[in-house]
XYZ file of C-alpha atoms in Angstrom:
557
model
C -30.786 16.385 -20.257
C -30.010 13.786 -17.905
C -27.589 12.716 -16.009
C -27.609 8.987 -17.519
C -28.111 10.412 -20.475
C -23.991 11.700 -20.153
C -22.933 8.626 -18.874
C -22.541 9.970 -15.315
C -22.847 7.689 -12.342
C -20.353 10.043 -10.368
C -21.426 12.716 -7.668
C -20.088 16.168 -6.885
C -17.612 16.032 -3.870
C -18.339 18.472 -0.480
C -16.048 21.173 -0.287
C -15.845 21.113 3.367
C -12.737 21.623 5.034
C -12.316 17.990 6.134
C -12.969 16.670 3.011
C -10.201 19.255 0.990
C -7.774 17.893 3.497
C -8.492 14.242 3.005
C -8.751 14.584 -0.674
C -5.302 16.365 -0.616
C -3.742 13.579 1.178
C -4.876 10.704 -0.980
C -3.167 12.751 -3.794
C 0.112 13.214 -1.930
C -0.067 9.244 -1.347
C -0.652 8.262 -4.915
C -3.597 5.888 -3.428
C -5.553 3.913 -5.822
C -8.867 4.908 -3.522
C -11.745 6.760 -5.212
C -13.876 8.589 -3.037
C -17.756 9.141 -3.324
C -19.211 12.649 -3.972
C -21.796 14.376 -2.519
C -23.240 17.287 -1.239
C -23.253 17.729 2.849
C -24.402 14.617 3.553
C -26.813 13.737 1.014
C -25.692 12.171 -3.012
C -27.138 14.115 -5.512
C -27.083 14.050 -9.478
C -25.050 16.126 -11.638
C -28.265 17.384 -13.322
C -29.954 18.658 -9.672
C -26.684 20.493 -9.210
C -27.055 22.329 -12.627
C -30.563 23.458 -11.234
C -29.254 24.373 -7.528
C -26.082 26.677 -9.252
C -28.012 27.597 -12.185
C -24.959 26.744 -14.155
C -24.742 25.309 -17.597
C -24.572 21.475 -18.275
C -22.807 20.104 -21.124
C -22.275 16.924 -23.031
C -18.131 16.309 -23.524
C -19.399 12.990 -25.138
C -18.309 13.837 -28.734
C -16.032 16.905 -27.777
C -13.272 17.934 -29.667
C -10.304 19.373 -27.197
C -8.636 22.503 -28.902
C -5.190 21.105 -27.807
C -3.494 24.560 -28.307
C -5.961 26.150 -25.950
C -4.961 23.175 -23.965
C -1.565 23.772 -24.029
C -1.560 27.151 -21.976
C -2.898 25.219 -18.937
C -0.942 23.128 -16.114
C -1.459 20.116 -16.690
C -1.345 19.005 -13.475
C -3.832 21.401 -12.445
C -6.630 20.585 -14.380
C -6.059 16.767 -13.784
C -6.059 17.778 -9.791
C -9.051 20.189 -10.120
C -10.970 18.273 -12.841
C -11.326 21.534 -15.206
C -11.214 21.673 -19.180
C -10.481 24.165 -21.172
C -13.501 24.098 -24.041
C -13.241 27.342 -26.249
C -11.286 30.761 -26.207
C -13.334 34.213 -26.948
C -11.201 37.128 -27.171
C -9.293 37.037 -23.365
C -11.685 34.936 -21.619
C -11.816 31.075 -21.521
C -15.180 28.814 -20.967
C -14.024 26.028 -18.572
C -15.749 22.383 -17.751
C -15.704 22.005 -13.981
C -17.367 19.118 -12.039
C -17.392 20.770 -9.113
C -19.833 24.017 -9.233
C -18.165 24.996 -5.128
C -14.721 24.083 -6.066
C -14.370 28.391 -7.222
C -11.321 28.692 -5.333
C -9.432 26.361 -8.111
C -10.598 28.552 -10.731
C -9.744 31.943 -9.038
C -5.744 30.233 -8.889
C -5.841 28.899 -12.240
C -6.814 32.389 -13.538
C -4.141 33.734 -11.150
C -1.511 31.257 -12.364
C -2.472 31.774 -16.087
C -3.562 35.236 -16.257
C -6.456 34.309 -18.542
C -10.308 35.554 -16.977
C -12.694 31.747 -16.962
C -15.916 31.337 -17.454
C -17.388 27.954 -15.663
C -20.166 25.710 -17.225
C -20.888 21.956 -15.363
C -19.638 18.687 -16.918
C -19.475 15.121 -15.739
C -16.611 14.506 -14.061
C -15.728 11.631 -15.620
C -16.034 13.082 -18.575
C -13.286 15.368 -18.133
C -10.880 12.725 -17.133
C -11.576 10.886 -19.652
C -11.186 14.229 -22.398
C -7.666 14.937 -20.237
C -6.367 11.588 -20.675
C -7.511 11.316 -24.139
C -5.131 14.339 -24.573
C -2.422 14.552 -21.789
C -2.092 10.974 -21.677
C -2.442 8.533 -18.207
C -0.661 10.484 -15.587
C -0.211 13.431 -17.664
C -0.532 15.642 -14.283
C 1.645 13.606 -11.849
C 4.220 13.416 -15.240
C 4.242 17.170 -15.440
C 5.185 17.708 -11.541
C 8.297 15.852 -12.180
C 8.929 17.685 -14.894
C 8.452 20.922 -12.862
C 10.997 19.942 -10.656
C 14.428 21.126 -11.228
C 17.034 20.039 -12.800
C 19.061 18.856 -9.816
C 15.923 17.184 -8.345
C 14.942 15.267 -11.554
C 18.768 14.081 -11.869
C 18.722 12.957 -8.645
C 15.777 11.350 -9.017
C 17.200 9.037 -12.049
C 20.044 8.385 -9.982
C 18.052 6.940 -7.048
C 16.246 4.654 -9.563
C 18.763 1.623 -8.367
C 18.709 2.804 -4.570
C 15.827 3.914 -2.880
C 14.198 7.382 -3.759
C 15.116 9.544 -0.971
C 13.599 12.761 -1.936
C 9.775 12.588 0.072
C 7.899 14.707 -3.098
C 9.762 12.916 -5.934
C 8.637 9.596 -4.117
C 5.231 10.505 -3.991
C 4.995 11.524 -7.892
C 6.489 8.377 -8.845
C 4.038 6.288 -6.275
C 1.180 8.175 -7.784
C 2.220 8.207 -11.424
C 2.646 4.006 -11.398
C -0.906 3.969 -9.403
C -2.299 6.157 -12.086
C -0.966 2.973 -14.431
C -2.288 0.579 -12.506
C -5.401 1.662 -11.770
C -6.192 2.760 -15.374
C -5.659 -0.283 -16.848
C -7.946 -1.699 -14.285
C -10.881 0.466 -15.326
C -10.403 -0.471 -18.861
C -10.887 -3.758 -17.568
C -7.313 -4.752 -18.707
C -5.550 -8.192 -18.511
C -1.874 -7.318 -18.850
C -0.109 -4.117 -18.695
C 3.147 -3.787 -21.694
C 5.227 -0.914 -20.328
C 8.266 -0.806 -23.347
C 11.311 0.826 -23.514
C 12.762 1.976 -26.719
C 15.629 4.469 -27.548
C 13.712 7.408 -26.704
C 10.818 6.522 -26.048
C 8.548 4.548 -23.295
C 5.541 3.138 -24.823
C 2.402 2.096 -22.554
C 0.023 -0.846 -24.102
C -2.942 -2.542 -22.293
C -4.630 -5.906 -23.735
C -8.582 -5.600 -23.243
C -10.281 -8.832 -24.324
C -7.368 -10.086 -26.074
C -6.095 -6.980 -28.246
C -3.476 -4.925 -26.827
C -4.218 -1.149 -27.232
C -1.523 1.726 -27.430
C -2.461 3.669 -23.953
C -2.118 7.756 -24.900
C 1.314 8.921 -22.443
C 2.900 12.461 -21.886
C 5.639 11.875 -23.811
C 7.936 13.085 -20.830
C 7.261 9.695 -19.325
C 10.555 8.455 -21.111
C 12.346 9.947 -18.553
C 11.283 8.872 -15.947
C 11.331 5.166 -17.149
C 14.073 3.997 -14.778
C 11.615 5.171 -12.044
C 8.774 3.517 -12.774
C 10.614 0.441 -12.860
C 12.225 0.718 -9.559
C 8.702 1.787 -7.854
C 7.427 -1.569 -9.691
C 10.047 -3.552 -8.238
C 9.617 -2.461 -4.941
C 6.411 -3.287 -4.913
C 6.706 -6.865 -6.084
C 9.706 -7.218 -3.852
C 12.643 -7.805 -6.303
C 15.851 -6.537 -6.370
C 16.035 -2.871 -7.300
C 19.563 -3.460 -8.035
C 19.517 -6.106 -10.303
C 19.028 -4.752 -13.622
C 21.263 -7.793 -15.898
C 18.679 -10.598 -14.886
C 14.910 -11.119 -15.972
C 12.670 -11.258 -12.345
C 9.230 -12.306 -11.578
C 7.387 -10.840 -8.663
C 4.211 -10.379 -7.057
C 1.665 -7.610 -5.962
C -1.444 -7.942 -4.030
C -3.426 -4.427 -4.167
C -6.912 -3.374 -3.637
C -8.687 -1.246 -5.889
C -12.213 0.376 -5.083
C -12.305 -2.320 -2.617
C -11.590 -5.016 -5.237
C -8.749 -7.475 -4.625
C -6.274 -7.634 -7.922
C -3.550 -10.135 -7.832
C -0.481 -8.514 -9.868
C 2.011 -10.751 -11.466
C 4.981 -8.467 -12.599
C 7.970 -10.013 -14.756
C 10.951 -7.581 -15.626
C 13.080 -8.774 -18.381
C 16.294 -6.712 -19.441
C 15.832 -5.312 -23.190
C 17.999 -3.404 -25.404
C 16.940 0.053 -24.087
C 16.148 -0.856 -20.904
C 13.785 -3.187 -18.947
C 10.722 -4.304 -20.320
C 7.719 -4.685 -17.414
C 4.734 -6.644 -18.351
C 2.361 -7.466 -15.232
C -0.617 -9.565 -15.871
C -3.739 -8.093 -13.483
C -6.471 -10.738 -12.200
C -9.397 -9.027 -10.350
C -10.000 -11.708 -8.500
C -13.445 -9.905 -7.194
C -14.811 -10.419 -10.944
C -13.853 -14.220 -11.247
C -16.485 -16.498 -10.687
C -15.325 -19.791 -10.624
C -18.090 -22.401 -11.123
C -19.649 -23.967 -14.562
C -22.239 -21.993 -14.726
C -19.422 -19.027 -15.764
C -17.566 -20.682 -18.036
C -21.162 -21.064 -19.586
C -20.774 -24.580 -21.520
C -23.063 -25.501 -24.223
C -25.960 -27.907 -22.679
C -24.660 -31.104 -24.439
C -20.716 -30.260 -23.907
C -21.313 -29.568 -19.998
C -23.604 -32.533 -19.746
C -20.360 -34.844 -21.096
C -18.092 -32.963 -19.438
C -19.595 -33.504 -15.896
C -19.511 -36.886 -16.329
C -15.715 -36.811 -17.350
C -14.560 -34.603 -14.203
C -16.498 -37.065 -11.710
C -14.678 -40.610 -13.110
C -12.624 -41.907 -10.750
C -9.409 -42.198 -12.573
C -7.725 -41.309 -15.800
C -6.243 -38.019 -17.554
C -8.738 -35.268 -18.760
C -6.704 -32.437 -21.139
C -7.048 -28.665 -21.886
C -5.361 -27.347 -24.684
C -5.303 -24.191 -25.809
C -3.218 -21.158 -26.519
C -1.899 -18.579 -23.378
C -4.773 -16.546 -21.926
C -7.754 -18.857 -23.671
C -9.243 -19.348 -20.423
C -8.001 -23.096 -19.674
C -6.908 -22.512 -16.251
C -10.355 -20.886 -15.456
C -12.223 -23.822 -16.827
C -10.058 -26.364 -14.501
C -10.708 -24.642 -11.531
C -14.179 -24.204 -12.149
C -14.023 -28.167 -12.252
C -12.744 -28.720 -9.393
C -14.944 -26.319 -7.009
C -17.954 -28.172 -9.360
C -16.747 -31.579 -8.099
C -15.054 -30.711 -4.729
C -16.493 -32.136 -1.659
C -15.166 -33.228 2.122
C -14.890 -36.916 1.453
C -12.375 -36.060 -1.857
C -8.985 -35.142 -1.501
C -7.729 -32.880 -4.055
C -4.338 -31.566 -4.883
C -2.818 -29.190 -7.241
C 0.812 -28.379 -8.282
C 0.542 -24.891 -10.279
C 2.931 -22.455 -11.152
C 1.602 -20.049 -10.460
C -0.954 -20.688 -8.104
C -4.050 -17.904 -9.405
C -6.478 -18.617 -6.930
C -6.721 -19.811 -3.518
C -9.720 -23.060 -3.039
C -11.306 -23.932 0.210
C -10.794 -27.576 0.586
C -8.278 -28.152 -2.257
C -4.790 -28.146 -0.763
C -2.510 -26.180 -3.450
C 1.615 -26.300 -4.371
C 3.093 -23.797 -5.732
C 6.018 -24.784 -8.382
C 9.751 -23.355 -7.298
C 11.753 -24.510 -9.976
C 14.815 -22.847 -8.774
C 15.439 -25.499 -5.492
C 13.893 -28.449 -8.322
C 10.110 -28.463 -7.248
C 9.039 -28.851 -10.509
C 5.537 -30.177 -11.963
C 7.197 -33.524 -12.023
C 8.542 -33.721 -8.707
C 5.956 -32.089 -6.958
C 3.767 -34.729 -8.612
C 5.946 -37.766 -7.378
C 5.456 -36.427 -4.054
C 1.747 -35.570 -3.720
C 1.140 -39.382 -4.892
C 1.831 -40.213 -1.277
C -0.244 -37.671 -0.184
C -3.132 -40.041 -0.637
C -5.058 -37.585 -3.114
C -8.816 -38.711 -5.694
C -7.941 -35.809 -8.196
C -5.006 -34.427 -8.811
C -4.594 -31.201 -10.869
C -1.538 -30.315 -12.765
C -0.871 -26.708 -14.193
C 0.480 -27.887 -17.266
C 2.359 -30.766 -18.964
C 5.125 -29.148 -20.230
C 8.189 -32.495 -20.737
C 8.262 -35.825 -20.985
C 8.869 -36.036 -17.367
C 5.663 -34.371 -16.590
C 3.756 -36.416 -19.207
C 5.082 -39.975 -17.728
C 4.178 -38.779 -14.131
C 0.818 -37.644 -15.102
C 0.390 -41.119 -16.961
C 1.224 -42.984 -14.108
C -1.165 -41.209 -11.803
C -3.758 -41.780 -13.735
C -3.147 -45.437 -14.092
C -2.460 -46.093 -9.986
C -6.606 -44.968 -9.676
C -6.519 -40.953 -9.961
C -8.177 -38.587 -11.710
C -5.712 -36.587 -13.366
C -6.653 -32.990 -14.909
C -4.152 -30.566 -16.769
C -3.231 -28.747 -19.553
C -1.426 -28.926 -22.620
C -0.742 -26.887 -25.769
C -2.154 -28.063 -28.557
C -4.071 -26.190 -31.923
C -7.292 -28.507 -31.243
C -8.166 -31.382 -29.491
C -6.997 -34.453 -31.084
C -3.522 -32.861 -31.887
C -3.708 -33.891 -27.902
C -2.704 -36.953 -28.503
C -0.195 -36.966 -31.062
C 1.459 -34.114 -28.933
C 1.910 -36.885 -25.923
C 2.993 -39.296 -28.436
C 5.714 -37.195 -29.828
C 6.785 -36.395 -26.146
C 7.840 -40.613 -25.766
C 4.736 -41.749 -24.219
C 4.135 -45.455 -25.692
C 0.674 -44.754 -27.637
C -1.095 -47.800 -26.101
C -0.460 -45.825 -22.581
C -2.009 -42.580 -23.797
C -4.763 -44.529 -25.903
C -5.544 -46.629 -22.151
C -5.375 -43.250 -19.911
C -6.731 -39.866 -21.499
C -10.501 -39.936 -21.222
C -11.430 -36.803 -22.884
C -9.895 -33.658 -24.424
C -11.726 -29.861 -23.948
C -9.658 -27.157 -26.633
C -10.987 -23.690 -26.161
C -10.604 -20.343 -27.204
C -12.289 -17.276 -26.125
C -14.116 -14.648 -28.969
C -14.675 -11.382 -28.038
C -18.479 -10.240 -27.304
C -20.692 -7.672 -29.195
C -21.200 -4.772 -27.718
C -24.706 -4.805 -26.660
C -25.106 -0.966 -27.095
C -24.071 -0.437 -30.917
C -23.689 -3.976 -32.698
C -25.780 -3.994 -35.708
C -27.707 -6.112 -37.729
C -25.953 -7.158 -40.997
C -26.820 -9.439 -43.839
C -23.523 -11.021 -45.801
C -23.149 -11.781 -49.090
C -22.739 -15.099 -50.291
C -18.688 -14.428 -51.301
C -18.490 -12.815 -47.590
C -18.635 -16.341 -46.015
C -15.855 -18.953 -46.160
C -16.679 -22.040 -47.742
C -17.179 -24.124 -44.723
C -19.894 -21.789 -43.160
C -23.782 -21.633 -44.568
C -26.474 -19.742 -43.404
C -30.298 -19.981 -44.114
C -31.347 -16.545 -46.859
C -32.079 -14.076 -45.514
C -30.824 -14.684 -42.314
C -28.738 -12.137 -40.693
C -25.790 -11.378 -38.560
C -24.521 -8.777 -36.328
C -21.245 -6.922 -36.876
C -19.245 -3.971 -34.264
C -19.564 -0.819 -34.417
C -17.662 1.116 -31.703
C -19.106 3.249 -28.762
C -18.306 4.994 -25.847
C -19.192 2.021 -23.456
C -16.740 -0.718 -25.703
C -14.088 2.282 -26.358
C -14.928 2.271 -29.614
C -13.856 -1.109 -30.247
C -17.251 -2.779 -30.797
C -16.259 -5.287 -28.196
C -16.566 -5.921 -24.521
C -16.340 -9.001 -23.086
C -15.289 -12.657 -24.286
C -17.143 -16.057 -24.287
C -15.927 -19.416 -24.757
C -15.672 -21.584 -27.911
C -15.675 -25.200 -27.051
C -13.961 -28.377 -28.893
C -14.621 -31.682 -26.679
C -13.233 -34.893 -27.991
C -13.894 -37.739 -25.591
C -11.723 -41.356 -26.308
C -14.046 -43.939 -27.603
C -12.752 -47.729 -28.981
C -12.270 -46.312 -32.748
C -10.190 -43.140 -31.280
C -8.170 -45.460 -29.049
C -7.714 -47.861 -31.587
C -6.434 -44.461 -33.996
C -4.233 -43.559 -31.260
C -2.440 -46.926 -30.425
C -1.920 -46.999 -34.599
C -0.156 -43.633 -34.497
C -2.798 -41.942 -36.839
C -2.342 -38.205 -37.579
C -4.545 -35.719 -35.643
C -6.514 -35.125 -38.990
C -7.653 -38.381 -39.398
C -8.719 -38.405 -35.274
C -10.451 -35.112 -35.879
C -12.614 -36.593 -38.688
C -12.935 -39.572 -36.640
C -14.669 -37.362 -33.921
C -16.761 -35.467 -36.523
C -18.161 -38.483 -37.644
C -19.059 -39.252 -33.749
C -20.804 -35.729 -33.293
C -17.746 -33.881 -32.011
C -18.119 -29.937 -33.282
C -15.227 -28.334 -34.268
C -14.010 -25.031 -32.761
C -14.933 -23.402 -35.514
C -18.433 -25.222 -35.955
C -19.475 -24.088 -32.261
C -17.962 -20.287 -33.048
C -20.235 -20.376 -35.988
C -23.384 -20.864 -33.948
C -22.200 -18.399 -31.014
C -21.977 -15.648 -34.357
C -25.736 -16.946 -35.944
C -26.486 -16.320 -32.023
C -25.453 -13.007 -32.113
C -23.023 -13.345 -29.457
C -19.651 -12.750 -31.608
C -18.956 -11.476 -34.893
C -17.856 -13.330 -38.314
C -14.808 -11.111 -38.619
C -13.643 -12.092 -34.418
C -14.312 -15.535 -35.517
C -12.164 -15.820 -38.612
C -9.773 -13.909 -36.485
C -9.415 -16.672 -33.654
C -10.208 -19.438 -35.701
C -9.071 -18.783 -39.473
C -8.935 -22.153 -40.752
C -9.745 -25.645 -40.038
C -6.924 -27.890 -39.194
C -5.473 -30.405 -42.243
């Protein structure tokens, strides 16, 4: 067996004294820092320590936990000392340790326990993953607070509005909302739902879109007020103020990866409701070639972001990747003789050469003021985050009639609901028909999972109407492994819609024409569809049918 072969990229830690005492005060810290294994000096496999202990290596792929066995553990131990419990036999116990020198842990766990243990190697990953699975995130650090006493864990709720005096309860809560954190940034996790309910504190994290129900202790209810105030410190809002919704920040660095935090803290009926939206800003790549256009839509779209004036639209629902897809324009057409300028709210990512605002609505530096003012700043292209009023939608107007290129966003179900959408917001019709050059709507699909998508061939009633394939053709369809957590999924691409204004569209527009008949306008003029280009990223093999019925059910009327 190899070590691959148990998805294991991890190393076993040294033992030396040094090391214990370093590892111990990362723990006390709650820090988000994973440290490398090895033995002495030199990184070897899980499998060439199996051979140097002669110990027994096991696969805790597909294992089932006995969660009563479980049960007469610490907790907090075996998530500290990486041990699980696999199978009882009369008064002994076979454990899964992923350290074969770490004997002292045992020796106090039988101690502690009074049950004799029997060690056999595992991955150590693996046994997080089996603990979590069971215990819940932070199952450990939840059970130390819960091992406090009474007085400790009442005082503890009570300093949720001050500041936690107590230097051990501090440190569980720090670690416990790190444990969050970084979780939800291995599972490669957008946004973080942390929900209060009577009696109850449910965790969810959206991966690619879908928010999952994160496995907690149960115990975590009560330390909700906690968590919150720890969160609040962090983004540096008032721990006090528990009446009023607040938005904050937090800048943290994971594994030596910068993630941008954006917390907002609404009051709710059982409490406060925390959502923070993560960006690893390490994993963005913000150039064309990432938003990976079709050849023919990035062809026309190039030539749109380089005109020298007018307004160029993205529409789209929350999270469908518009703001990427601007940015990625500019840094595509930035360059020292243009003067760019952005008013964003917030601002996501910080450009060389592209001189950014950041919207304060709360002393009136709003999209439209802040647009009224960079005009004198003597800008070529100016960006706005989104066109949200009428206000905002006469400013941008104007800009892009003085000689600027004007790019932003709007929400819209397609592309040529774009212009109706401006219409109905008191723009005169021959203005937008004379200004907006082009219109990109997007949504992102979720990707196959390379390692257990499979080939499938639908029947004829298992396509809607509007799709056709060639017999005999197939498709591919999810699964679920250990590499997509079982979803079938990992990863999202792009579905494109690009409508560009030509005389007949203008003409359409300045007659107040409904979207439907622009859309069928631009079909007749080679525009695809959303759905039409999500059709040929699922004959590709790139998405499924199912994820694109999902995201795109229905074509517009």
């Amino acid at each position: 067996m190899r070590a691959d072969e148990l998805g294991c990229g991890r190393q076993v830690k040294s033992v030396t004294s040094q090391n214990v005492m370093h590892n111990d005060r990362m723990r006390q810290q709650g820090s988000l820092t994973i440290q490398n294994y090895s033995v002495g000096s030199t990184p070897v496999s899980i499998q060439e320590l199996a051979v140097r202990y002669q110990m027994e290596l096991v696969d805790l792929e597909n294992f089932e936990v006995d969660r009563e066995l479980l049960a007469l553990f610490p907790s907090q131990d075996l998530f500290r000392e990486s041990i699980l419990p696999l199978k009882q036999t009369g008064n002994r116990v076979q454990v899964a340790i992923a350290d074969p020198l770490n004997l002292q842990a045992v020796d106090e766990l039988t101690s502690r326990t009074g049950i004799y243990l029997d060690s056999v190697l595992a991955c150590g990953e693996q046994i997080q993953r089996q603990l979590k699975k069971c215990l819940g995130v932070g199952g450990g650090t939840v059970q130390e607070l819960v091992a406090m006493s009474v007085d400790d864990v009442e005082a503890l709720q009570a300093a949720a509005g001050d500041e936690i005096d107590n230097a051990s309860q501090a440190s569980s809560v720090v670690k416990l909302v790190n444990e969050l954190i970084l979780e939800a940034v291995e599972q490669r996790a957008s946004d973080v739902h942390i929900e209060p309910d009577e009696d109850d504190l449910s965790v969810r994290y959206r991966v690619d879109g879908m928010l999952r129900i994160q496995p907690m202790p149960p115990e975590i209810q009560r330390f909700r007020a906690a968590i919150v105030s720890r969160l609040k410190i962090m983004a540096k809002l008032n721990i006090a103020e528990r009446r009023l919704p607040q938005d904050g920040r937090i800048r943290l660095s994971v594994r030596g990866r910068d993630i941008d935090v954006r917390v907002s803290i609404i009051p709710m009926l059982h409490g406060e409701g925390v959502v923070m939206r993560l960006l690893d800003k390490s994993r963005s790549v913000l150039s064309l070639d990432a938003v990976q256009f079709p050849k023919q839509i990035r062809a026309t779209w190039e030539q749109l972001i380089r005109r020298p004036h007018g307004l160029l639209l993205v529409t789209g629902p929350t999270g469908s990747g518009k703001t990427t897809t601007l940015y990625s324009s500019l840094c595509e057409i930035r360059r020292p003789d243009l003067k760019i300028i952005t008013v964003e709210d917030p601002v996501e990512y910080n450009l060389k050469q592209i001189s950014q605002i950041q919207v304060q609505s709360q002393i009136g530096l709003t999209f439209a003021a802040g647009l009224r003012s960079i005009l004198r700043h003597d800008p070529d292209v100016v960006l706005i985050g989104e066109i949200r009023d009428a206000e905002t939608a006469t400013s941008a107007i104007q800009a892009s009639l003085t000689g600027h290129l004007v790019l932003s966003t709007i929400h819209t179900n397609d592309a040529p609901s774009a212009f109706t959408r401006l219409v109905d917001m008191g723009i005169e019709p021959y203005l937008v028909s004379s200004t907006v050059e082009g219109i990109l709507a997007q949504r992102l699909v979720r990707r196959l999972c390379a390692a257990c998508c499979v080939e499938h061939a639908p029947n004829a009633d298992e396509l809607p109407p509007d799709l056709c394939m060639q017999t005999g053709h197939s498709l591919r369809r999810a699964v679920g492994c250990r590499a997509c957590n079982q979803t079938g999924y990992s990863g999202r691409i792009a579905i494109f819609e690009l409508l560009t204004a030509n005389s007949p569209i203008r003409r359409l527009c300045i007659d107040q024409a409904p979207a439907s008949l622009i859309r069928d306008a631009a079909v007749e003029q080679g525009m695809q569809t959303l759905r039409q280009m999500g059709w040929q990223r699922v004959l590709a093999g790139e998405t499924s049918l199912d994820e694109l019925v999902r995201v795109c059910p229905v074509e517009n009327d």
